[in-house]
Coordinates of C-alpha atoms in Angstrom, one line a residue:
Chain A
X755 CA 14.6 -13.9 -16.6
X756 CA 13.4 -10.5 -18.2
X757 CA 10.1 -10.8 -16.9
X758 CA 10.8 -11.7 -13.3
X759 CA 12.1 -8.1 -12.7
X760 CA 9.3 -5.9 -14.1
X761 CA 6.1 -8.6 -14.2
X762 CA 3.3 -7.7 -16.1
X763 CA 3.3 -4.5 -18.7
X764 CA 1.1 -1.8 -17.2
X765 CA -0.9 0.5 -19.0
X766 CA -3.2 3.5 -17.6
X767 CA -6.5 3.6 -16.5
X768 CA -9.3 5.7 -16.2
X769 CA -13.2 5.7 -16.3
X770 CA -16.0 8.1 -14.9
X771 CA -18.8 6.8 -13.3
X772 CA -22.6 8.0 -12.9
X773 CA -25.9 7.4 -11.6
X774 CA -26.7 4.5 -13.9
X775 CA -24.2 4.3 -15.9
X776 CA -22.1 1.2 -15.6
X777 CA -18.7 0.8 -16.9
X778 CA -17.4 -2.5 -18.4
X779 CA -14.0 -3.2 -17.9
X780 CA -13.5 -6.6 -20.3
X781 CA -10.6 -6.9 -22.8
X782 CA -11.4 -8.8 -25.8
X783 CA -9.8 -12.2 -26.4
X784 CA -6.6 -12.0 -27.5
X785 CA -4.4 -14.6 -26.4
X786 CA -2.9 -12.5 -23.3
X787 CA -3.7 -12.4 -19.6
X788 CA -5.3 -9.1 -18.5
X789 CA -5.7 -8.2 -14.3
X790 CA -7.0 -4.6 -13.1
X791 CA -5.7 -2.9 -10.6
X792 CA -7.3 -0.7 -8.8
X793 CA -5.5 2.5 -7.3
X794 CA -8.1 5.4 -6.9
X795 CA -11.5 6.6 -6.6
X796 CA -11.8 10.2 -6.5
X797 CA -14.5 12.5 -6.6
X798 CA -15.3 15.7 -8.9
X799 CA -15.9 19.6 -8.0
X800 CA -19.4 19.2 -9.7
X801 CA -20.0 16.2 -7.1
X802 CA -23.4 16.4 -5.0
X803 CA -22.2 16.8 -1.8
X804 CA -23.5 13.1 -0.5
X805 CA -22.7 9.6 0.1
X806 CA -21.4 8.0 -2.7
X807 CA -21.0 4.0 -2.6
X808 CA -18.8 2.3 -5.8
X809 CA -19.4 -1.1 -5.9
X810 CA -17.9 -3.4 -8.2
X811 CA -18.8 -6.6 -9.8
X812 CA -16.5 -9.4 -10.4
X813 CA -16.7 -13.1 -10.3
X814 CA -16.1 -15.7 -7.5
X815 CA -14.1 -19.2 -7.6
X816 CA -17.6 -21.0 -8.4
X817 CA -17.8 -18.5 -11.3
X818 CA -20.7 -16.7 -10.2
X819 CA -21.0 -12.7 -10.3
X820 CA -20.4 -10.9 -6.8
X821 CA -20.7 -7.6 -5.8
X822 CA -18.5 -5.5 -3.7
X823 CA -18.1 -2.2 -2.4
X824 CA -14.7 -0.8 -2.9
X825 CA -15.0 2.3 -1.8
X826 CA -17.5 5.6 0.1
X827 CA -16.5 8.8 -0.3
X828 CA -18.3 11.5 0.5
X829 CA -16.9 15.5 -1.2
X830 CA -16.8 17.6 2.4
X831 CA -15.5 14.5 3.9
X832 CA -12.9 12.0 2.0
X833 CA -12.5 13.4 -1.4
X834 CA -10.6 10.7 -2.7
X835 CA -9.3 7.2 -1.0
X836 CA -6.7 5.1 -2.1
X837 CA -7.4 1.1 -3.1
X838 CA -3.9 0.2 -3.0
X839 CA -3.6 -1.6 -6.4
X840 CA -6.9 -4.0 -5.8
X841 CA -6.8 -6.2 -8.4
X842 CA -9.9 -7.6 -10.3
X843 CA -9.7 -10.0 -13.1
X844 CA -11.9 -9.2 -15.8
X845 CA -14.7 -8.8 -16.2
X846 CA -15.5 -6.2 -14.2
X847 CA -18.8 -4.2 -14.1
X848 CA -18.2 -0.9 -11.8
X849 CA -21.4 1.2 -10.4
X850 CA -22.6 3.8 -8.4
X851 CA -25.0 1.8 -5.9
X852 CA -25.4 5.0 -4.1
X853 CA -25.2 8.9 -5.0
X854 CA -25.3 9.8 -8.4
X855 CA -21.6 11.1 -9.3
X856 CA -19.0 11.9 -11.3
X857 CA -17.0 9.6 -9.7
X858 CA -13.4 9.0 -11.2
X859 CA -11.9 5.4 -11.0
X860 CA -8.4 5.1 -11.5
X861 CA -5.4 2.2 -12.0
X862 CA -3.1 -0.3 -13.8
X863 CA -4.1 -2.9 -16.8
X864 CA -1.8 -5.1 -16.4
X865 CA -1.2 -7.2 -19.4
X866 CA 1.1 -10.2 -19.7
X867 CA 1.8 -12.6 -22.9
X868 CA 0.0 -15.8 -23.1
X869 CA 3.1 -17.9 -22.7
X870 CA 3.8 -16.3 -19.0
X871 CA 0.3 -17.5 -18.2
X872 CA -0.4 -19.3 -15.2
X873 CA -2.5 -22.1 -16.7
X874 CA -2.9 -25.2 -14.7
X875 CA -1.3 -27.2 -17.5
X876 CA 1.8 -25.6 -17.7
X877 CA 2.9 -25.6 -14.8
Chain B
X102 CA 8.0 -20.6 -14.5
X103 CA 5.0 -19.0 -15.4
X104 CA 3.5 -18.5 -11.6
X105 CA 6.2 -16.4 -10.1
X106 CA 4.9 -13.8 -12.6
X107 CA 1.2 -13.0 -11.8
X108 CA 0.8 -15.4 -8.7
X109 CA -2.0 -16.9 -6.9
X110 CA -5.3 -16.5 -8.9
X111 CA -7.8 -13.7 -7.8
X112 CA -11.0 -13.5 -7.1
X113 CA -13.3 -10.8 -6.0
X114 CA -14.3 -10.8 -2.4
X115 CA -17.6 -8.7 -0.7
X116 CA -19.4 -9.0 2.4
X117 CA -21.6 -7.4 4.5
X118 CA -21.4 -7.0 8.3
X119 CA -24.5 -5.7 10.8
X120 CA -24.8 -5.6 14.4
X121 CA -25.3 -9.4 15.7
X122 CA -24.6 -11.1 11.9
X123 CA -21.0 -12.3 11.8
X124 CA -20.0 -13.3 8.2
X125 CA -17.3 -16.4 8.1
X126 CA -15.1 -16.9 5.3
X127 CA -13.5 -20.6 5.5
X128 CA -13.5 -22.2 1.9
X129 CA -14.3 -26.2 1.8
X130 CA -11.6 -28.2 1.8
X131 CA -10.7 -28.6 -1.9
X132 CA -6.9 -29.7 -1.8
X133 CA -6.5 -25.9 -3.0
X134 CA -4.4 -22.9 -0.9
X135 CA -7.0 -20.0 -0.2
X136 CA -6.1 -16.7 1.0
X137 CA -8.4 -13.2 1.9
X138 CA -6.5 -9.7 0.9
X139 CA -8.7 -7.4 2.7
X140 CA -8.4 -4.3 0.8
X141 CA -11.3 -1.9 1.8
X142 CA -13.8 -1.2 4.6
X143 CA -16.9 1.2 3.3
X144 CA -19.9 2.5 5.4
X145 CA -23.1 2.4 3.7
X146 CA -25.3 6.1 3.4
X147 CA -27.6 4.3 5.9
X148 CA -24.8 3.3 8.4
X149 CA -25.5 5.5 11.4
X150 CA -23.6 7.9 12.4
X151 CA -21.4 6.4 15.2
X152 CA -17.8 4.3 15.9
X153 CA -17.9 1.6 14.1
X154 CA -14.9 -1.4 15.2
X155 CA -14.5 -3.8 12.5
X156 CA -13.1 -7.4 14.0
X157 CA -11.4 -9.9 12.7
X158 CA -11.2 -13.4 14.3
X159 CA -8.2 -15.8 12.7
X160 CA -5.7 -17.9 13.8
X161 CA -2.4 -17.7 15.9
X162 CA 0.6 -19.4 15.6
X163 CA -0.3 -21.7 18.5
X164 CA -3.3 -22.4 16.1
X165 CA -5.8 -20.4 19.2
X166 CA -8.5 -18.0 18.1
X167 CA -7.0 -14.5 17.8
X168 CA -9.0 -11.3 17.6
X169 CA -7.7 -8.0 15.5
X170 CA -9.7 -4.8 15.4
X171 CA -8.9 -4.1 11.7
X172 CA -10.9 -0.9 11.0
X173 CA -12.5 1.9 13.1
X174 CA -15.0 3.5 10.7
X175 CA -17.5 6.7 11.3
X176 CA -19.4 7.9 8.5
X177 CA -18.5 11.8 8.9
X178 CA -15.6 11.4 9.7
X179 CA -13.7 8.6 7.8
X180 CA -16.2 6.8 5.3
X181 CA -14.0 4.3 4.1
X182 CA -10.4 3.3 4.6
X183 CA -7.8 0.8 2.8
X184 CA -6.2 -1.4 4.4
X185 CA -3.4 -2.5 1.8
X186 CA -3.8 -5.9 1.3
X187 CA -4.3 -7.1 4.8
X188 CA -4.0 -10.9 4.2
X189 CA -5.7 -13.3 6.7
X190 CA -5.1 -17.3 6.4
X191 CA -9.1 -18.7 6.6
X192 CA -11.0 -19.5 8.5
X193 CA -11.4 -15.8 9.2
X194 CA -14.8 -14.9 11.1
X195 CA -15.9 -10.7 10.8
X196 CA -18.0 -8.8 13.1
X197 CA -18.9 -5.5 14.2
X198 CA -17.8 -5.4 17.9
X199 CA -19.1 -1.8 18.2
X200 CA -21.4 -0.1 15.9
X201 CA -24.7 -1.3 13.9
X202 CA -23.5 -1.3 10.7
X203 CA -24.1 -1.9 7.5
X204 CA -20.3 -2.1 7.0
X205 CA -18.8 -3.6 3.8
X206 CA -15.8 -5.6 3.4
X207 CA -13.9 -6.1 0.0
X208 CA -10.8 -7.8 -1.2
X209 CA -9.1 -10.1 -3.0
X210 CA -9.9 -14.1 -2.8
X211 CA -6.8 -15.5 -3.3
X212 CA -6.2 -19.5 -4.6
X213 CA -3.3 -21.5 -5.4
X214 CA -2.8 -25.3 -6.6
X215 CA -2.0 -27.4 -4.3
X216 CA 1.2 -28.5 -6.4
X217 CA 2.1 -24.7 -5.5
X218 CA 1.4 -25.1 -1.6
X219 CA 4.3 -24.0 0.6
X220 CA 4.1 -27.1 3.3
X221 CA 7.1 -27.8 4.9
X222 CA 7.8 -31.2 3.6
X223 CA 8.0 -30.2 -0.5
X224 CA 10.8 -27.8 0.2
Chain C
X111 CA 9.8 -23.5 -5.7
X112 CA 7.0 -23.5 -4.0
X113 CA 7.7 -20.9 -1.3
X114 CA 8.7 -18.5 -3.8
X115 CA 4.6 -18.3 -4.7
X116 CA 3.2 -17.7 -1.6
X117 CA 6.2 -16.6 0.9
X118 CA 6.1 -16.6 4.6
X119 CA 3.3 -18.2 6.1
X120 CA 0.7 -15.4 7.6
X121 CA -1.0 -15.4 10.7
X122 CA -3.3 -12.6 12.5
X123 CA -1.4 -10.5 15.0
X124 CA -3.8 -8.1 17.3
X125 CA -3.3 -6.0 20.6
X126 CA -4.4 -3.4 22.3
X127 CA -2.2 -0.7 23.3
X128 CA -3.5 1.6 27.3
X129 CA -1.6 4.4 28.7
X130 CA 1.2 3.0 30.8
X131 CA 0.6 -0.7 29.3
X132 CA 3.2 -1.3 26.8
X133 CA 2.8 -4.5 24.8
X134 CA 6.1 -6.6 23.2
X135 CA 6.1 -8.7 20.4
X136 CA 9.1 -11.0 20.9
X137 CA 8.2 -14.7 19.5
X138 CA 10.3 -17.3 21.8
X139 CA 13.2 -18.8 19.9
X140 CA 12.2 -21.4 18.0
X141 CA 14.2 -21.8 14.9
X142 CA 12.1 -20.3 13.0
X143 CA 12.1 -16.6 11.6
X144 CA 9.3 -14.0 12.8
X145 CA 8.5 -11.1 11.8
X146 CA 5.7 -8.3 12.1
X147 CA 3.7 -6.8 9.0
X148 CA 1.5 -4.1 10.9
X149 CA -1.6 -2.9 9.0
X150 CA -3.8 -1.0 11.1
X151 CA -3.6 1.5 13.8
X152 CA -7.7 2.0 15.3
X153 CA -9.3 4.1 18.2
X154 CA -11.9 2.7 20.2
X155 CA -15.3 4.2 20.9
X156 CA -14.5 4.6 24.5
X157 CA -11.2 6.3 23.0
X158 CA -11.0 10.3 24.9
X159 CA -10.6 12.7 22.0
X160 CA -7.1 13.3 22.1
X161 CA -4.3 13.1 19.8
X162 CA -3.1 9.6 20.4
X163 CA 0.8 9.0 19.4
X164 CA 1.3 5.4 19.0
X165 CA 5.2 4.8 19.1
X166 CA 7.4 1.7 18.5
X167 CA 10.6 0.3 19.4
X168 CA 12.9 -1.6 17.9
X169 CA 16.5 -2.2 16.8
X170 CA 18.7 0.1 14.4
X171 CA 21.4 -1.8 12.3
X172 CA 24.2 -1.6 15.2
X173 CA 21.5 -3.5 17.6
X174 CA 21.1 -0.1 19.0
X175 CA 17.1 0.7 20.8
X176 CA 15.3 2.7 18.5
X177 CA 11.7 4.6 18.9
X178 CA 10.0 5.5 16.0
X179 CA 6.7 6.9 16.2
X180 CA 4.0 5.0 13.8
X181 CA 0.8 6.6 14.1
X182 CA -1.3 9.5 15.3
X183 CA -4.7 9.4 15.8
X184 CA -7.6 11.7 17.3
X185 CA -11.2 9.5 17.4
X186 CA -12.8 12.7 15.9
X187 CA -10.3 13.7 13.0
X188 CA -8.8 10.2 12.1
X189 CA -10.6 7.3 13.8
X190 CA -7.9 4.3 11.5
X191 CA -4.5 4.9 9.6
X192 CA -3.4 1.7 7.5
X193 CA 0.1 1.3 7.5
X194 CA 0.5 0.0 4.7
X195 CA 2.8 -3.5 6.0
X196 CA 5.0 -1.8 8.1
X197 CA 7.4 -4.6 8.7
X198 CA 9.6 -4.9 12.0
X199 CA 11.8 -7.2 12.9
X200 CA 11.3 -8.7 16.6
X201 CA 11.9 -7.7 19.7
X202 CA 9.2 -5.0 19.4
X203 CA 8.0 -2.9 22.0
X204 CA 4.5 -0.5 21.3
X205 CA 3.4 2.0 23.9
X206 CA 1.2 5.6 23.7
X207 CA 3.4 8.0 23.7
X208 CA 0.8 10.4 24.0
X209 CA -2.7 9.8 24.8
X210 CA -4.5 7.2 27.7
X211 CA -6.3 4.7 24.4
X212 CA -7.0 2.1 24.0
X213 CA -5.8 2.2 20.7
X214 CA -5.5 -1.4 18.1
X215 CA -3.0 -2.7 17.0
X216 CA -3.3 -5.3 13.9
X217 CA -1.0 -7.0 10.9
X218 CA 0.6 -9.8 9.8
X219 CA 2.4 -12.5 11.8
X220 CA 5.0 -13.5 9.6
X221 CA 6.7 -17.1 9.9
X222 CA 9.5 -18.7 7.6
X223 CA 11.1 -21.9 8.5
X224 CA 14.9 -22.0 9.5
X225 CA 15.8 -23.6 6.3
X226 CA 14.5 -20.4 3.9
X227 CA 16.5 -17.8 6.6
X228 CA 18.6 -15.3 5.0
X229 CA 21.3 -15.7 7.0
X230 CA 24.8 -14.4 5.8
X231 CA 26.1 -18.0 5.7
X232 CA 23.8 -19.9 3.9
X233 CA 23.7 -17.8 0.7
Chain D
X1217 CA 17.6 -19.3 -2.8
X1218 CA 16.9 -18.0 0.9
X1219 CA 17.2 -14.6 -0.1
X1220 CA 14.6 -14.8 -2.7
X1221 CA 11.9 -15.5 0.1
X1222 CA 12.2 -12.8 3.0
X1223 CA 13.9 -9.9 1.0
X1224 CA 17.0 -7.7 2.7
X1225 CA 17.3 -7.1 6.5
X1226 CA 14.7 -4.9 7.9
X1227 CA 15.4 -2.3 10.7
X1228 CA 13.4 0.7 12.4
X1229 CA 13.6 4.1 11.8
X1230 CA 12.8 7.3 13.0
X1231 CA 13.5 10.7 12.8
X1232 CA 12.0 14.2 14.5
X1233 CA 11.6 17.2 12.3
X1234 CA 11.2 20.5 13.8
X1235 CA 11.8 24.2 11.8
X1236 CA 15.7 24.9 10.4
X1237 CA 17.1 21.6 11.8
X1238 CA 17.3 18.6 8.4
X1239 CA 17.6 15.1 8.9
X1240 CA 20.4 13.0 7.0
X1241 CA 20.3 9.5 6.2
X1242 CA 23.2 8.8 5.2
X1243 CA 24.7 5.2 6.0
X1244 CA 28.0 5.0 6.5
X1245 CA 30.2 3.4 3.3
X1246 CA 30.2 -0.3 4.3
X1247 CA 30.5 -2.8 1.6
X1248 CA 26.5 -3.0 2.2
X1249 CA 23.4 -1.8 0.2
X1250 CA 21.1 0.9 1.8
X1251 CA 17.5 1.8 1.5
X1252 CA 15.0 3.8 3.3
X1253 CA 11.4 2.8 2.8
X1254 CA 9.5 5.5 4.5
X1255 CA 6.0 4.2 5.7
X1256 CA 4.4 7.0 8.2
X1257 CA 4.3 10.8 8.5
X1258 CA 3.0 11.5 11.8
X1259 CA 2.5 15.1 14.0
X1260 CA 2.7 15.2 17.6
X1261 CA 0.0 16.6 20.1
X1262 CA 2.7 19.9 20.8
X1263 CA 2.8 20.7 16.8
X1264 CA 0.7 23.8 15.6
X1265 CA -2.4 23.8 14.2
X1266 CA -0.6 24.9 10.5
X1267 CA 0.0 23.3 7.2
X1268 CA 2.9 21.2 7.6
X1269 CA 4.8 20.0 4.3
X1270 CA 7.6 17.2 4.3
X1271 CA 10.5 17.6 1.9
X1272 CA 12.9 14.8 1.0
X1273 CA 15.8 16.1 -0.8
X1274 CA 17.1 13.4 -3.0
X1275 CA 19.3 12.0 -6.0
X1276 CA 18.0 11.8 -9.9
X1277 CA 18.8 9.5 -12.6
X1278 CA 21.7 12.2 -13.5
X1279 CA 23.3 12.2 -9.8
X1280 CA 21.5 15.7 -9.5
X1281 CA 19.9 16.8 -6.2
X1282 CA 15.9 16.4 -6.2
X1283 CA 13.6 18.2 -3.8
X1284 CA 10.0 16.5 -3.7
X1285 CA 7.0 17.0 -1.1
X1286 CA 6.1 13.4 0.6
X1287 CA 3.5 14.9 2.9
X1288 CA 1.1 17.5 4.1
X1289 CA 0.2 17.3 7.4
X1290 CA -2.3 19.3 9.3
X1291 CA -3.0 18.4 13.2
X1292 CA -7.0 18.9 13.1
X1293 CA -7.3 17.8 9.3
X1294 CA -5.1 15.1 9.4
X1295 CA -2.6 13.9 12.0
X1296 CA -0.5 11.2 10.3
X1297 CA -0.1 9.6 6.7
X1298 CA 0.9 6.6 5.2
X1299 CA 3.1 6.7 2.3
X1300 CA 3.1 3.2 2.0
X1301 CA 6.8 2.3 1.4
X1302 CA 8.7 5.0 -0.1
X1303 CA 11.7 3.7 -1.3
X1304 CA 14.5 6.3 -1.2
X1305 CA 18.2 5.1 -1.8
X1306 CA 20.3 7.2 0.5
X1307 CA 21.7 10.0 0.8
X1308 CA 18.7 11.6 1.9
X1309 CA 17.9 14.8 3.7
X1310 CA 14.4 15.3 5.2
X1311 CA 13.1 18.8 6.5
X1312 CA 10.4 20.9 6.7
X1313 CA 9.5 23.3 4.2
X1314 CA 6.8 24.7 5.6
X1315 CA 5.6 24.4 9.7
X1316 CA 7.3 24.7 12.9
X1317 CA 7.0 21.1 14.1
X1318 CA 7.9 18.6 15.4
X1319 CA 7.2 16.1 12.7
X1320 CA 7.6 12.5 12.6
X1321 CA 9.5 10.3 9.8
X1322 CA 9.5 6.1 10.6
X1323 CA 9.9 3.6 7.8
X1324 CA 12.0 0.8 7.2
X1325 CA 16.3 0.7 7.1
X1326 CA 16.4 -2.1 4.3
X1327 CA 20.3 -3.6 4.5
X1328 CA 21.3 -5.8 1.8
X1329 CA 24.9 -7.6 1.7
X1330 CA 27.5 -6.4 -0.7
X1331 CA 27.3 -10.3 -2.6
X1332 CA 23.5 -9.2 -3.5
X1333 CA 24.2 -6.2 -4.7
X1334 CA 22.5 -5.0 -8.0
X1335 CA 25.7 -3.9 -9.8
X1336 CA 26.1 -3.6 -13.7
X1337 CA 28.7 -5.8 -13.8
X1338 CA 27.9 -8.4 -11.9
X1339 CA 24.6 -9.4 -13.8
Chain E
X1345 CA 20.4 -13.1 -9.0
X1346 CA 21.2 -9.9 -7.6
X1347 CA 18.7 -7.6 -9.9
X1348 CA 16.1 -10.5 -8.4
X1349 CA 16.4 -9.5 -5.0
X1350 CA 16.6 -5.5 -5.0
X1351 CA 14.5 -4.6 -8.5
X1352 CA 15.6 -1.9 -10.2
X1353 CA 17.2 1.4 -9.5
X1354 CA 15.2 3.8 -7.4
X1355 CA 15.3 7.3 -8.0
X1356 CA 13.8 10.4 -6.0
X1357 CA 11.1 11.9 -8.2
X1358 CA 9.1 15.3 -7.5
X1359 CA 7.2 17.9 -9.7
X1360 CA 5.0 20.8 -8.7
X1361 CA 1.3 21.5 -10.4
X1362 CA -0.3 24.7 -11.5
X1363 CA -3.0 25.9 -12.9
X1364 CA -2.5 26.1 -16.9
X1365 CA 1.1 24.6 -16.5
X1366 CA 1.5 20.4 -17.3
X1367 CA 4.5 18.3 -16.3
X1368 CA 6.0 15.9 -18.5
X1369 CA 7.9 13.1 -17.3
X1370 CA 9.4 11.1 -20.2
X1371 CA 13.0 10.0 -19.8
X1372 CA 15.1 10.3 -23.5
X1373 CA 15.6 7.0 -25.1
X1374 CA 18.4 5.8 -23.7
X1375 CA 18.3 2.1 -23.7
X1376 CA 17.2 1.7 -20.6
X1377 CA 13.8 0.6 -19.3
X1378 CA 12.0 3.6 -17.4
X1379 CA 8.5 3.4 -14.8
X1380 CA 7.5 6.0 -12.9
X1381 CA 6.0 5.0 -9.4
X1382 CA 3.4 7.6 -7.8
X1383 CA 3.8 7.8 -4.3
X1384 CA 2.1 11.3 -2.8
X1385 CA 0.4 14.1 -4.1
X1386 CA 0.3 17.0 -1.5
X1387 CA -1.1 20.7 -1.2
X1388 CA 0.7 23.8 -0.5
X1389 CA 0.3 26.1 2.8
X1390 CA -0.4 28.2 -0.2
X1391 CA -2.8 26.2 -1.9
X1392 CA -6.4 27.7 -2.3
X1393 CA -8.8 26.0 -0.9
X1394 CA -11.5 24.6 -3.3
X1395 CA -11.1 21.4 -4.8
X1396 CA -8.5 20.1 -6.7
X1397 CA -8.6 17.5 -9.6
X1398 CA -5.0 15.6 -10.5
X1399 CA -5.1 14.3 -13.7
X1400 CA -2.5 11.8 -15.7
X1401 CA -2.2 11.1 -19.0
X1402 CA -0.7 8.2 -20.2
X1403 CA -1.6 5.4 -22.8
X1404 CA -3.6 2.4 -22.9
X1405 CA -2.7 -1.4 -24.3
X1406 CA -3.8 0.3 -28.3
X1407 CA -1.0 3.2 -27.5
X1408 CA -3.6 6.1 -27.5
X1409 CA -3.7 8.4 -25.1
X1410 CA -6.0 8.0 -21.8
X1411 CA -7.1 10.5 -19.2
X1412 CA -6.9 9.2 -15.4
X1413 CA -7.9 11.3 -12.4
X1414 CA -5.3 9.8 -9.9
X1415 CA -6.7 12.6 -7.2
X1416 CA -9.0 14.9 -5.9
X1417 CA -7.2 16.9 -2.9
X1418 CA -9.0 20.1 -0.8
X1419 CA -6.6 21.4 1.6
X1420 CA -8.8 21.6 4.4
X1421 CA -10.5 18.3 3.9
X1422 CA -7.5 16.3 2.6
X1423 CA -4.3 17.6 2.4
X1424 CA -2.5 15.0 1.1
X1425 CA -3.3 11.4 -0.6
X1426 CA -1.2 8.0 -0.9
X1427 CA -1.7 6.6 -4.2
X1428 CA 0.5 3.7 -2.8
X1429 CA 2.7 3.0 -5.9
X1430 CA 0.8 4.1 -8.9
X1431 CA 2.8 3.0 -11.7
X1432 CA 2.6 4.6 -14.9
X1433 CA 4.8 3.9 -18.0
X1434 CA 6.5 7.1 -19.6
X1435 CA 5.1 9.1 -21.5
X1436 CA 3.1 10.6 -18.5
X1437 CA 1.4 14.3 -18.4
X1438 CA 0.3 15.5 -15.9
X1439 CA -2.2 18.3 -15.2
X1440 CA -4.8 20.1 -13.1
X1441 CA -7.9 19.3 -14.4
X1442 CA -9.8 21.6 -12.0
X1443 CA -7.9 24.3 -9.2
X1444 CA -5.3 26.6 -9.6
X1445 CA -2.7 24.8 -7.4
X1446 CA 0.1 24.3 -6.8
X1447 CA 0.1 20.6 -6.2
X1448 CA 3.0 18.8 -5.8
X1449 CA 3.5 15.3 -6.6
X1450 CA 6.6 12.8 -5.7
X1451 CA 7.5 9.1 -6.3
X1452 CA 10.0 7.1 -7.6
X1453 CA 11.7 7.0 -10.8
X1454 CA 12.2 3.2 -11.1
X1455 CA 14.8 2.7 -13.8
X1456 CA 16.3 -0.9 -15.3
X1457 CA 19.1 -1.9 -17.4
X1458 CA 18.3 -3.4 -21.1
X1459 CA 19.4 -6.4 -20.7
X1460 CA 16.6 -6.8 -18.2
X1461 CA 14.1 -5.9 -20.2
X1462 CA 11.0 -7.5 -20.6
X1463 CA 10.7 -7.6 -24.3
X1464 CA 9.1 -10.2 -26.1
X1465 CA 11.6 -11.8 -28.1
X1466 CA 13.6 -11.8 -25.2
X1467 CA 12.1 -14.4 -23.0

């Protein structure tokens, strides 16, 4: 009954991207149910003054890795854009396919014990 | 129990749009519930720099093909806006009905088991 | 049980608002209960350059007309504003307050079946 | 069981800000639970080229008054802003703290019936 | 029932950003469960204009302490940003990790009774 209030427990996150540096986001196995979500891209005062493209690599229902761009922001023009708590299930690769950074990424983990999972099987 | 915690299961959506290429998303019939959560439109550093109307085609209630501008996009002016969570029942068909793109779409693919469907006669 | 996953069923709602044009959104009775999630508020490319006030009208809690203005746009400052599921219950009325457009409109048509209603009765 | 699926009753709002005049929400006492979910933040073609900021004037957890800026609004930066669902629980005051005006406030009245009331006691 | 259709108790929530000076927002232990929900961060007419960098700091799922940038506002590019409900779990600091300020920042205080709780042992 608890749970159906509050849902998941969130925790803060944060990572800094760069020109060819990924970041990973993939909790280890631990018998809970991770999700991502995304709130905020934002950009740096030491940020080239160009295009920057974050794309963001997840899988798709057959399994298979997909890319997407979830956000362009450019310094002079949209510092920072909101994603509105996109949610990713991990793993998640994020990148700079364009411009070479700092960009900030920002959001929820969202964890939830195994026994609230949403296993076929239990249902 | 479990599924009114985290919900539908979500996978990550991307797709490209250019002048003249529409890009249908309509998952096979798999006895599964399938949802799009459009969260972002991006421009890419090599989109020109013109309006760019972002078009969704979907469904009515009457079940006739309805068309939605759901994005209006120039790269130095706005370079990528959210749109929330905008959630489209497939088939869903994208284009750019002004504007030469490339334009990217992101979002959430959302799927549910059938045993979870909301038809009218399981109520 | 079922409904509780994946609430009202969701169709795409579009329209396009001109000077002296206004457009209503007033589903015909039919036992069933509407209502309007609006997403996206988008200039055209043909759109003059002027601050465009896009207003709406509804119903206060005494039943009372109400105008509420939803979004202001200039093609060359803010092309889109997302709305974020700005939910109004029908009639609704949206016109341009300012401005000669066109201007889109886009959301979510929302429909629930008689026998999920909230009305005061049935709880 | 109905409740569960569409939420409380959902009515327009909007309110005009201009220089030395405050807005009250302030439902009258009526056996019924009231919330304002504000959703847009909008200028108007007449308003001044200056920096407008929006203050809500609310309650904290100790039943103190709370001032905090929802917006900042400048015509030729940026007309209009979503706050995406701002839930304040009334009474609330809403002026301008800096900016001459006029400003616009819409969002959502959310009514709830007394019987569904969040109370203490009654959990 | 009630607590599932309203959530918990909303409270107005605002604090204002300078350079050198952090906010803290952590409730005392009081037995209740406490979120805080990120709705706008905003300039001031007075606010210098060179870029701004909004940092939180909260913790991740191992309880240390994790640095997110949640915006990057310049007040004559963007002078204000929706983060759309950026929840964070108390203890949060917050902090200008580049400008002088001020910034302001305002959400809800979300706050919940122990006996909805969602601890472990509970469910």
């Amino acid at each position: 009954m608890e749970m159906e209030q509050m849902g998941p427990q969130t925790f803060l996150y944060g990572c800094e991207l760069k020109s060819g540096k990924e970041v990973v986001f993939n909790p280890e196995d631990d018998d809970l149910e991770h999700q991502l979500s995304i709130r905020m891209v934002c950009v740096d005062p030491s940020t080239k003054d160009e295009m920057h493209i974050i794309e963001a690599e997840g899988r798709d229902t057959e399994g298979q890795e997909v890319q997407a761009v979830i956000a362009s922001l450019k310094p002079s023009t949209l510092p920072s854009v909101c994603l509105g708590g996109f949610e990713i299930t991990p793993p998640v690769v994020f990148r700079l396919k364009s411009g070479s950074g700092p960009v900030y990424i920002s959001g929820q983990h969202l964890v939830m014990g195994a026994d609230q999972s949403f296993d076929d099987d239990e249902d």
